[in-house]
mmCIF file of N, CA and C in Angstrom:
data_model
loop_
_atom_site.group_PDB
_atom_site.id
_atom_site.type_symbol
_atom_site.label_atom_id
_atom_site.label_comp_id
_atom_site.label_asym_id
_atom_site.label_seq_id
_atom_site.Cartn_x
_atom_site.Cartn_y
_atom_site.Cartn_z
ATOM 1 N N MET A 1071 43.560 -19.786 106.279
ATOM 2 C CA MET A 1071 43.091 -19.802 104.919
ATOM 3 C C MET A 1071 41.951 -18.798 104.759
ATOM 4 N N ALA A 1072 41.995 -18.068 103.687
ATOM 5 C CA ALA A 1072 40.931 -17.127 103.332
ATOM 6 C C ALA A 1072 40.177 -17.678 102.128
ATOM 7 N N THR A 1073 39.031 -17.090 101.827
ATOM 8 C CA THR A 1073 38.290 -17.468 100.624
ATOM 9 C C THR A 1073 37.832 -16.219 99.889
ATOM 10 N N VAL A 1074 37.598 -16.386 98.604
ATOM 11 C CA VAL A 1074 37.077 -15.309 97.770
ATOM 12 C C VAL A 1074 36.110 -15.939 96.769
ATOM 13 N N ALA A 1075 35.045 -15.206 96.427
ATOM 14 C CA ALA A 1075 34.093 -15.693 95.430
ATOM 15 C C ALA A 1075 34.666 -15.460 94.035
ATOM 16 N N LEU A 1076 34.558 -16.490 93.209
ATOM 17 C CA LEU A 1076 34.982 -16.400 91.815
ATOM 18 C C LEU A 1076 33.864 -16.999 90.980
ATOM 19 N N GLY A 1077 33.021 -16.156 90.433
ATOM 20 C CA GLY A 1077 31.835 -16.652 89.735
ATOM 21 C C GLY A 1077 30.932 -17.370 90.720
ATOM 22 N N ASP A 1078 30.596 -18.615 90.410
ATOM 23 C CA ASP A 1078 29.728 -19.418 91.270
ATOM 24 C C ASP A 1078 30.503 -20.269 92.268
ATOM 25 N N ALA A 1079 31.806 -20.139 92.321
ATOM 26 C CA ALA A 1079 32.630 -20.972 93.205
ATOM 27 C C ALA A 1079 33.354 -20.111 94.234
ATOM 28 N N ARG A 1080 33.781 -20.746 95.312
ATOM 29 C CA ARG A 1080 34.610 -20.090 96.322
ATOM 30 C C ARG A 1080 36.014 -20.665 96.206
ATOM 31 N N ILE A 1081 37.000 -19.784 96.233
ATOM 32 C CA ILE A 1081 38.396 -20.171 96.098
ATOM 33 C C ILE A 1081 39.080 -20.011 97.448
ATOM 34 N N GLY A 1082 39.724 -21.067 97.915
ATOM 35 C CA GLY A 1082 40.500 -21.002 99.143
ATOM 36 C C GLY A 1082 41.936 -20.615 98.825
ATOM 37 N N PHE A 1083 42.525 -19.785 99.675
ATOM 38 C CA PHE A 1083 43.910 -19.384 99.426
ATOM 39 C C PHE A 1083 44.598 -18.980 100.718
ATOM 40 N N ASP A 1084 45.917 -19.073 100.704
ATOM 41 C CA ASP A 1084 46.741 -18.572 101.798
ATOM 42 C C ASP A 1084 47.205 -17.173 101.430
ATOM 43 N N ASP A 1085 47.226 -16.292 102.409
ATOM 44 C CA ASP A 1085 47.689 -14.921 102.232
ATOM 45 C C ASP A 1085 48.394 -14.537 103.523
ATOM 46 N N PHE A 1086 49.712 -14.533 103.492
ATOM 47 C CA PHE A 1086 50.461 -14.193 104.700
ATOM 48 C C PHE A 1086 51.804 -13.580 104.332
ATOM 49 N N GLY A 1087 52.431 -12.992 105.322
ATOM 50 C CA GLY A 1087 53.697 -12.315 105.111
ATOM 51 C C GLY A 1087 53.462 -10.865 104.710
ATOM 52 N N ALA A 1088 54.544 -10.141 104.557
ATOM 53 C CA ALA A 1088 54.479 -8.731 104.175
ATOM 54 C C ALA A 1088 55.563 -8.465 103.144
ATOM 55 N N GLY A 1089 55.371 -7.432 102.375
ATOM 56 C CA GLY A 1089 56.363 -7.085 101.361
ATOM 57 C C GLY A 1089 55.827 -7.330 99.967
ATOM 58 N N ASP A 1090 56.743 -7.437 99.017
ATOM 59 C CA ASP A 1090 56.345 -7.690 97.634
ATOM 60 C C ASP A 1090 55.615 -9.026 97.542
ATOM 61 N N PRO A 1091 54.507 -9.075 96.777
ATOM 62 C CA PRO A 1091 53.736 -10.315 96.691
ATOM 63 C C PRO A 1091 54.382 -11.349 95.770
ATOM 64 N N VAL A 1092 54.231 -12.612 96.155
ATOM 65 C CA VAL A 1092 54.645 -13.749 95.339
ATOM 66 C C VAL A 1092 53.428 -14.650 95.192
ATOM 67 N N LEU A 1093 53.043 -14.931 93.952
ATOM 68 C CA LEU A 1093 51.903 -15.794 93.665
ATOM 69 C C LEU A 1093 52.418 -17.197 93.378
ATOM 70 N N LEU A 1094 51.983 -18.159 94.190
ATOM 71 C CA LEU A 1094 52.406 -19.550 94.035
ATOM 72 C C LEU A 1094 51.230 -20.373 93.519
ATOM 73 N N LEU A 1095 51.343 -20.905 92.310
ATOM 74 C CA LEU A 1095 50.280 -21.696 91.692
ATOM 75 C C LEU A 1095 50.707 -23.155 91.601
ATOM 76 N N HIS A 1096 49.847 -24.037 92.079
ATOM 77 C CA HIS A 1096 50.149 -25.468 92.016
ATOM 78 C C HIS A 1096 49.768 -26.032 90.653
ATOM 79 N N GLY A 1097 50.284 -27.211 90.359
ATOM 80 C CA GLY A 1097 49.946 -27.908 89.124
ATOM 81 C C GLY A 1097 48.902 -28.982 89.366
ATOM 82 N N PHE A 1098 48.672 -29.792 88.368
ATOM 83 C CA PHE A 1098 47.696 -30.882 88.420
ATOM 84 C C PHE A 1098 48.370 -32.107 89.007
ATOM 85 N N PRO A 1099 47.787 -32.809 89.912
ATOM 86 C CA PRO A 1099 46.560 -32.592 90.662
ATOM 87 C C PRO A 1099 46.838 -32.150 92.090
ATOM 88 N N ALA A 1100 47.729 -31.247 92.303
ATOM 89 C CA ALA A 1100 48.157 -30.830 93.642
ATOM 90 C C ALA A 1100 47.217 -29.785 94.249
ATOM 91 N N THR A 1101 47.608 -29.265 95.410
ATOM 92 C CA THR A 1101 46.906 -28.175 96.083
ATOM 93 C C THR A 1101 47.944 -27.137 96.506
ATOM 94 N N ARG A 1102 47.472 -26.059 97.108
ATOM 95 C CA ARG A 1102 48.389 -25.006 97.562
ATOM 96 C C ARG A 1102 49.378 -25.528 98.595
ATOM 97 N N ARG A 1103 49.048 -26.612 99.265
ATOM 98 C CA ARG A 1103 49.941 -27.169 100.288
ATOM 99 C C ARG A 1103 51.275 -27.642 99.707
ATOM 100 N N LEU A 1104 51.306 -27.850 98.395
ATOM 101 C CA LEU A 1104 52.546 -28.205 97.711
ATOM 102 C C LEU A 1104 53.643 -27.186 98.014
ATOM 103 N N TRP A 1105 53.240 -25.939 98.209
ATOM 104 C CA TRP A 1105 54.171 -24.833 98.395
ATOM 105 C C TRP A 1105 54.481 -24.514 99.855
ATOM 106 N N ALA A 1106 54.032 -25.302 100.803
ATOM 107 C CA ALA A 1106 54.128 -24.944 102.225
ATOM 108 C C ALA A 1106 55.543 -24.549 102.661
ATOM 109 N N GLN A 1107 56.529 -25.371 102.360
ATOM 110 C CA GLN A 1107 57.895 -25.067 102.813
ATOM 111 C C GLN A 1107 58.473 -23.861 102.085
ATOM 112 N N VAL A 1108 58.239 -23.783 100.790
ATOM 113 C CA VAL A 1108 58.729 -22.649 100.006
ATOM 114 C C VAL A 1108 58.059 -21.358 100.475
ATOM 115 N N ALA A 1109 56.740 -21.421 100.691
ATOM 116 C CA ALA A 1109 55.992 -20.243 101.130
ATOM 117 C C ALA A 1109 56.513 -19.736 102.466
ATOM 118 N N ARG A 1110 56.755 -20.650 103.387
ATOM 119 C CA ARG A 1110 57.263 -20.250 104.704
ATOM 120 C C ARG A 1110 58.609 -19.536 104.567
ATOM 121 N N ARG A 1111 59.491 -20.087 103.757
ATOM 122 C CA ARG A 1111 60.817 -19.475 103.594
ATOM 123 C C ARG A 1111 60.737 -18.115 102.898
ATOM 124 N N LEU A 1112 59.867 -18.016 101.912
ATOM 125 C CA LEU A 1112 59.703 -16.722 101.244
ATOM 126 C C LEU A 1112 59.143 -15.677 102.199
ATOM 127 N N ALA A 1113 58.177 -16.063 103.021
ATOM 128 C CA ALA A 1113 57.611 -15.134 104.005
ATOM 129 C C ALA A 1113 58.678 -14.703 105.005
ATOM 130 N N GLU A 1114 59.498 -15.643 105.443
ATOM 131 C CA GLU A 1114 60.587 -15.311 106.370
ATOM 132 C C GLU A 1114 61.584 -14.353 105.728
ATOM 133 N N ALA A 1115 61.708 -14.417 104.399
ATOM 134 C CA ALA A 1115 62.626 -13.539 103.670
ATOM 135 C C ALA A 1115 62.003 -12.179 103.356
ATOM 136 N N GLY A 1116 60.746 -11.967 103.796
ATOM 137 C CA GLY A 1116 60.138 -10.654 103.647
ATOM 138 C C GLY A 1116 59.156 -10.498 102.500
ATOM 139 N N TYR A 1117 58.615 -11.601 102.008
ATOM 140 C CA TYR A 1117 57.643 -11.529 100.919
ATOM 141 C C TYR A 1117 56.231 -11.819 101.417
ATOM 142 N N ARG A 1118 55.252 -11.275 100.710
ATOM 143 C CA ARG A 1118 53.848 -11.606 100.946
ATOM 144 C C ARG A 1118 53.506 -12.801 100.052
ATOM 145 N N ILE A 1119 52.898 -13.819 100.621
ATOM 146 C CA ILE A 1119 52.587 -15.048 99.904
ATOM 147 C C ILE A 1119 51.103 -15.114 99.582
ATOM 148 N N LEU A 1120 50.791 -15.373 98.323
ATOM 149 C CA LEU A 1120 49.430 -15.626 97.862
ATOM 150 C C LEU A 1120 49.462 -16.992 97.180
ATOM 151 N N ALA A 1121 48.785 -17.968 97.785
ATOM 152 C CA ALA A 1121 48.810 -19.332 97.260
ATOM 153 C C ALA A 1121 47.393 -19.893 97.232
ATOM 154 N N PRO A 1122 46.730 -19.828 96.079
ATOM 155 C CA PRO A 1122 45.359 -20.336 95.993
ATOM 156 C C PRO A 1122 45.311 -21.828 95.688
ATOM 157 N N ASP A 1123 44.199 -22.442 96.065
ATOM 158 C CA ASP A 1123 43.841 -23.752 95.538
ATOM 159 C C ASP A 1123 43.071 -23.463 94.262
ATOM 160 N N LEU A 1124 43.526 -23.976 93.144
ATOM 161 C CA LEU A 1124 42.829 -23.732 91.887
ATOM 162 C C LEU A 1124 41.433 -24.342 91.930
ATOM 163 N N VAL A 1125 40.559 -23.867 91.067
ATOM 164 C CA VAL A 1125 39.155 -24.293 91.052
ATOM 165 C C VAL A 1125 39.050 -25.817 91.022
ATOM 166 N N GLY A 1126 38.311 -26.352 92.010
ATOM 167 C CA GLY A 1126 38.081 -27.790 92.087
ATOM 168 C C GLY A 1126 39.133 -28.574 92.850
ATOM 169 N N TYR A 1127 40.125 -27.913 93.407
ATOM 170 C CA TYR A 1127 41.195 -28.590 94.143
ATOM 171 C C TYR A 1127 41.276 -28.064 95.569
ATOM 172 N N GLY A 1128 41.725 -28.917 96.487
ATOM 173 C CA GLY A 1128 41.917 -28.508 97.874
ATOM 174 C C GLY A 1128 40.666 -27.908 98.480
ATOM 175 N N GLU A 1129 40.794 -26.699 99.002
ATOM 176 C CA GLU A 1129 39.693 -26.009 99.678
ATOM 177 C C GLU A 1129 38.826 -25.188 98.723
ATOM 178 N N SER A 1130 39.111 -25.237 97.426
ATOM 179 C CA SER A 1130 38.320 -24.486 96.447
ATOM 180 C C SER A 1130 37.212 -25.354 95.873
ATOM 181 N N GLU A 1131 36.076 -24.725 95.645
ATOM 182 C CA GLU A 1131 34.930 -25.441 95.094
ATOM 183 C C GLU A 1131 35.101 -25.632 93.593
ATOM 184 N N PRO A 1132 34.540 -26.713 93.064
ATOM 185 C CA PRO A 1132 34.539 -26.856 91.604
ATOM 186 C C PRO A 1132 33.552 -25.871 90.982
ATOM 187 N N ALA A 1133 33.841 -25.417 89.792
ATOM 188 C CA ALA A 1133 32.895 -24.558 89.075
ATOM 189 C C ALA A 1133 31.773 -25.441 88.540
ATOM 190 N N PRO A 1134 30.536 -24.994 88.638
ATOM 191 C CA PRO A 1134 29.415 -25.799 88.151
ATOM 192 C C PRO A 1134 29.588 -26.187 86.679
ATOM 193 N N GLY A 1135 29.467 -27.486 86.401
ATOM 194 C CA GLY A 1135 29.543 -27.970 85.030
ATOM 195 C C GLY A 1135 30.935 -28.077 84.455
ATOM 196 N N VAL A 1136 31.961 -27.860 85.283
ATOM 197 C CA VAL A 1136 33.341 -27.928 84.800
ATOM 198 C C VAL A 1136 34.058 -29.062 85.510
ATOM 199 N N GLY A 1137 34.568 -30.020 84.747
ATOM 200 C CA GLY A 1137 35.320 -31.125 85.322
ATOM 201 C C GLY A 1137 36.777 -30.765 85.497
ATOM 202 N N VAL A 1138 37.422 -31.396 86.476
ATOM 203 C CA VAL A 1138 38.837 -31.117 86.726
ATOM 204 C C VAL A 1138 39.685 -32.378 86.677
ATOM 205 N N GLY A 1139 39.085 -33.515 86.366
ATOM 206 C CA GLY A 1139 39.834 -34.761 86.304
ATOM 207 C C GLY A 1139 40.670 -34.860 85.038
ATOM 208 N N MET A 1140 41.537 -35.859 84.983
ATOM 209 C CA MET A 1140 42.439 -36.040 83.850
ATOM 210 C C MET A 1140 41.668 -36.197 82.538
ATOM 211 N N VAL A 1141 40.572 -36.944 82.548
ATOM 212 C CA VAL A 1141 39.791 -37.139 81.323
ATOM 213 C C VAL A 1141 39.274 -35.801 80.797
ATOM 214 N N CYS A 1142 38.829 -34.935 81.681
ATOM 215 C CA CYS A 1142 38.340 -33.614 81.262
ATOM 216 C C CYS A 1142 39.470 -32.745 80.733
ATOM 217 N N ILE A 1143 40.623 -32.847 81.343
ATOM 218 C CA ILE A 1143 41.745 -31.994 80.961
ATOM 219 C C ILE A 1143 42.308 -32.380 79.601
ATOM 220 N N ILE A 1144 42.456 -33.689 79.350
ATOM 221 C CA ILE A 1144 43.049 -34.108 78.073
ATOM 222 C C ILE A 1144 42.011 -34.303 76.980
ATOM 223 N N GLY A 1145 40.727 -34.255 77.337
ATOM 224 C CA GLY A 1145 39.671 -34.301 76.340
ATOM 225 C C GLY A 1145 39.415 -35.664 75.733
ATOM 226 N N VAL A 1146 39.628 -36.725 76.488
ATOM 227 C CA VAL A 1146 39.389 -38.084 75.981
ATOM 228 C C VAL A 1146 37.916 -38.389 76.014
#
């Protein structure tokens, strides 16, 4: 897993394989690990895989002052 700074947070992501890049984005409330089997098969087929944990999920830090729970997302 690699990390990159995004504003005040650090984002964890997988970056492996070679070839044309494929960006795999998880949904709520998953992490990049959701894509593990698909990512492996795509890499074996010759693609570069980029699979981040979105802000506040998995290995990524939450952004200061930003909630990621269901209540924050639906605005209740």
